[in-house]
PDB file of C-alpha atoms in Angstrom:
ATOM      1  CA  UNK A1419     127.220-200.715 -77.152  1.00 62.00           C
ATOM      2  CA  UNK A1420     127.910-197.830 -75.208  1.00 73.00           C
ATOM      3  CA  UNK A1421     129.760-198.184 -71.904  1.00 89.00           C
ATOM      4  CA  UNK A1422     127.878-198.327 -68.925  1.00 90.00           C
ATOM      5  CA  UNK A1423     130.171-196.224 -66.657  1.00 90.00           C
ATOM      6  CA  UNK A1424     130.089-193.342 -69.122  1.00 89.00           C
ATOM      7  CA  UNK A1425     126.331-193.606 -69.609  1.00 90.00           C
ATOM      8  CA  UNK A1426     126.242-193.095 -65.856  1.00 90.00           C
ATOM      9  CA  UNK A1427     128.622-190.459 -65.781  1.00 86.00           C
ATOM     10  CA  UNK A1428     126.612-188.482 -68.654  1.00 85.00           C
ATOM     11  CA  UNK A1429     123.366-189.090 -66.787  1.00 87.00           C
ATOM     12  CA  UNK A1430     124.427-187.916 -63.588  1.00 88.00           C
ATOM     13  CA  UNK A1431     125.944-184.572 -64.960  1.00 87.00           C
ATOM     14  CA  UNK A1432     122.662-184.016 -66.704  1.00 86.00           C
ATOM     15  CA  UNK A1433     120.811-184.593 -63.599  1.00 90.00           C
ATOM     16  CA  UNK A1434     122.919-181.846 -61.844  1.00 92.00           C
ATOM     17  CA  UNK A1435     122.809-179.429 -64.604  1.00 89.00           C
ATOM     18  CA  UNK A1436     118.775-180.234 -64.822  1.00 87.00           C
ATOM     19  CA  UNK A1437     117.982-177.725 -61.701  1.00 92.00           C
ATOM     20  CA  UNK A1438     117.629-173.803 -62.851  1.00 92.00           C
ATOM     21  CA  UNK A1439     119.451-173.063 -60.398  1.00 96.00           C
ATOM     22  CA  UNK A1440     122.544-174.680 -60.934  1.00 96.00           C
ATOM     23  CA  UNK A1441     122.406-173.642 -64.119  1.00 93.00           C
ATOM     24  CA  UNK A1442     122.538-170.214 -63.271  1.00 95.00           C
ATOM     25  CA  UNK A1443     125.119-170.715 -61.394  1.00 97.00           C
ATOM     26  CA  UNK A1444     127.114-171.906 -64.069  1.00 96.00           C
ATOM     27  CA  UNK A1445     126.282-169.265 -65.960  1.00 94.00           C
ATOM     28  CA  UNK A1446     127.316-166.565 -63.675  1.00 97.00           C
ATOM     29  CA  UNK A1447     130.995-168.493 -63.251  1.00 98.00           C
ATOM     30  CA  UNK A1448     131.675-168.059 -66.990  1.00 96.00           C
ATOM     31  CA  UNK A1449     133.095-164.722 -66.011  1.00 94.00           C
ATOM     32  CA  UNK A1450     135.552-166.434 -63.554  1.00 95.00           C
ATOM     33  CA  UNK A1451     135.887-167.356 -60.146  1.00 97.00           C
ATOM     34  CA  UNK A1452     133.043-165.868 -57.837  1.00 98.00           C
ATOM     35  CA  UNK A1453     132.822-166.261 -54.153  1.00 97.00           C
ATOM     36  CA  UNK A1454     129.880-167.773 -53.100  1.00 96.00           C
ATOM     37  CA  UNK A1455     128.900-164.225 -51.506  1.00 95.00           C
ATOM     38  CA  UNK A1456     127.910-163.686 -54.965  1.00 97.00           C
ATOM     39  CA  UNK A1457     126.236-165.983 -55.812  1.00 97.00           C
ATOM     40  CA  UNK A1458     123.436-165.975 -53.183  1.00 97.00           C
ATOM     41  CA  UNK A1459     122.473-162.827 -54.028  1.00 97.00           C
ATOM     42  CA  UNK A1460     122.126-163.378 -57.926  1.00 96.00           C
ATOM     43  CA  UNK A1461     120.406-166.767 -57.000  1.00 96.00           C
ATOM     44  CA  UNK A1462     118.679-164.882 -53.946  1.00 95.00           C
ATOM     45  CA  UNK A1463     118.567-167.721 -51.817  1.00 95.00           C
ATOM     46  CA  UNK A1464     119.609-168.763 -48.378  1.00 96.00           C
ATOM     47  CA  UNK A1465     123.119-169.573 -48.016  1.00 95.00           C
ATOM     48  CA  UNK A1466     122.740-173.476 -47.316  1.00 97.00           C
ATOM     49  CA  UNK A1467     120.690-173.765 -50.431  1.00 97.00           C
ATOM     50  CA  UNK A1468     123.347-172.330 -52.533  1.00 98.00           C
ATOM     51  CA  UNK A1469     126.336-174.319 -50.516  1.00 97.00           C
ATOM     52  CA  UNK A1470     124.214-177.410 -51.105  1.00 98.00           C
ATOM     53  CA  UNK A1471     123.752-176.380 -55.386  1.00 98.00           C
ATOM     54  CA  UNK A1472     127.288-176.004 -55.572  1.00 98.00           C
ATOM     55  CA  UNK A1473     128.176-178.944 -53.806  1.00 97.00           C
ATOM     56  CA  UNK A1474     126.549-180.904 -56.190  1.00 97.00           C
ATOM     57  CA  UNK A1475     128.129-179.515 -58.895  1.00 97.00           C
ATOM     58  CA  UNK A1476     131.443-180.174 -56.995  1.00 96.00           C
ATOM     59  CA  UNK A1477     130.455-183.547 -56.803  1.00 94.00           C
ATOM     60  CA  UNK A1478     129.722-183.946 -60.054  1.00 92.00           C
ATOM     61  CA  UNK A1479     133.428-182.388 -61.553  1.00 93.00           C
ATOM     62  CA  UNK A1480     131.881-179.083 -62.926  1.00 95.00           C
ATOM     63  CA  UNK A1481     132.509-176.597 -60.625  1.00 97.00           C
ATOM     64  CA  UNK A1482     135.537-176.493 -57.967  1.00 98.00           C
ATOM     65  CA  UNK A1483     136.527-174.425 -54.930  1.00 97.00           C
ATOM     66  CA  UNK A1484     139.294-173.250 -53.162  1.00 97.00           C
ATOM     67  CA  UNK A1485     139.202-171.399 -50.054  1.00 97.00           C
ATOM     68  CA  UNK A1486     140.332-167.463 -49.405  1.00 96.00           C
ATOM     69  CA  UNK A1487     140.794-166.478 -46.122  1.00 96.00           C
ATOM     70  CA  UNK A1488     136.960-166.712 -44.993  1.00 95.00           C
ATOM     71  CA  UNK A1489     135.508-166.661 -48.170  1.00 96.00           C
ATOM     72  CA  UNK A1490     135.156-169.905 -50.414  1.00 96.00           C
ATOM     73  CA  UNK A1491     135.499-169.363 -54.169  1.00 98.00           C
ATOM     74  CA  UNK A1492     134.597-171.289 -57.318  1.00 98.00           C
ATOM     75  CA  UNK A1493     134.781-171.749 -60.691  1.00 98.00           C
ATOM     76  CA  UNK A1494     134.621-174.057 -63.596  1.00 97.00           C
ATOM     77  CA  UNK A1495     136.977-176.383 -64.237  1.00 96.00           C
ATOM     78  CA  UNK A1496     137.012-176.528 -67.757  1.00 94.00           C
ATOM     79  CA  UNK A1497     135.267-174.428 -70.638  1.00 91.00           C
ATOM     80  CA  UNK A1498     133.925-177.192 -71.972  1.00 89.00           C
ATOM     81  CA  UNK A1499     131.290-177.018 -69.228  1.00 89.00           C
ATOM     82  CA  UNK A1500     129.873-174.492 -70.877  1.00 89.00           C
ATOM     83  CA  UNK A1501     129.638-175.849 -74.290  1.00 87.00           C
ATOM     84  CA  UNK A1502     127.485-178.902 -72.201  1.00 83.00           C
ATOM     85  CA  UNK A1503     125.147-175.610 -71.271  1.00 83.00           C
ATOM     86  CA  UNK A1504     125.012-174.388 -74.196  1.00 85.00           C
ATOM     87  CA  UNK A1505     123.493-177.096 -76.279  1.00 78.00           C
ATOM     88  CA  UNK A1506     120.988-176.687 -74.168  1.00 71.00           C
ATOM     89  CA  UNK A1507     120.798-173.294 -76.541  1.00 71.00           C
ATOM     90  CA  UNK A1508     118.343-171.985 -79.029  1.00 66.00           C
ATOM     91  CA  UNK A1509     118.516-175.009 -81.440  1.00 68.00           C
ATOM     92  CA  UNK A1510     117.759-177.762 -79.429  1.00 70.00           C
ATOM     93  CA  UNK A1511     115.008-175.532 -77.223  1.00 70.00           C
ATOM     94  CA  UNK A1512     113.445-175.178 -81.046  1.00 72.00           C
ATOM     95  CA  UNK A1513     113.464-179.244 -81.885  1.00 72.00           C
ATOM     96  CA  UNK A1514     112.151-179.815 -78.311  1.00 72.00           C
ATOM     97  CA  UNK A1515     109.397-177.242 -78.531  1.00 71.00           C
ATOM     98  CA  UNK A1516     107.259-179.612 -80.609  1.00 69.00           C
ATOM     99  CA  UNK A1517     107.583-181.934 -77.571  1.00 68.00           C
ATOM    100  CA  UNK A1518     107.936-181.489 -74.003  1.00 60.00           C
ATOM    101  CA  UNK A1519     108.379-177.821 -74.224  1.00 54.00           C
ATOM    102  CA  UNK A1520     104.749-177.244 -75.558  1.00 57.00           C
ATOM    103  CA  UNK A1521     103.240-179.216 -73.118  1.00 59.00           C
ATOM    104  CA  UNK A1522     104.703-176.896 -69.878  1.00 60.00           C
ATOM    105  CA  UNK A1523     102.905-174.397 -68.939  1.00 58.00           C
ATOM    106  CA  UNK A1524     104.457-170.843 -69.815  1.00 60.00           C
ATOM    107  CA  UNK A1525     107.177-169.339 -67.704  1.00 56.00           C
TER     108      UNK A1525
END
């Protein structure tokens, strides 16, 4: 039986990566570090919506920050972040597409 802890762990990490928006995010740190100056424009948003995406991904140990003189900067904190994204890719969007997927309404 799996252990509860890590069940929790796993379903709170997909619960922050299940908002578009944070998933852009991530996205647009697989580059490197951006300061959050960035990334309101590419999510163009107001700035306490962002701060409040990427806190959540703080919290959640995916993303960290560090300060520079005014500006505050992030970035993953491990590559394997991405590899959590990205089976979220093209294979499993195929297997769900007979399920949820075709019952949302087009994009």
């Amino acid at each position: 039986m799996p252990d509860e802890r890590a069940l929790e762990f796993k379903a709170r990490v997909f619960k922050v990566l299940g908002d578009p928006n944070r998933l852009r995010i991530v996205d647009f740190l697989r580059d490197g570090e951006r300061c959050q100056c960035e990334i309101i424009p590419m999510l163009d948003q107001s700035q306490p919506t962002v701060s409040r995406h990427l806190r959540l991904l703080e919290e959640a140990g995916l993303v960290r920050s560090r300060r520079d003189g005014n500006r505050m900067l992030y970035q993953v904190v491990d590559e394997g972040v991405f590899e959590i994204v990205d089976i979220l890719g093209d294979d499993l969007m195929r297997i769900l597409s007979h399920g949820l997927m075709s019952k949302l309404a087009p994009i």
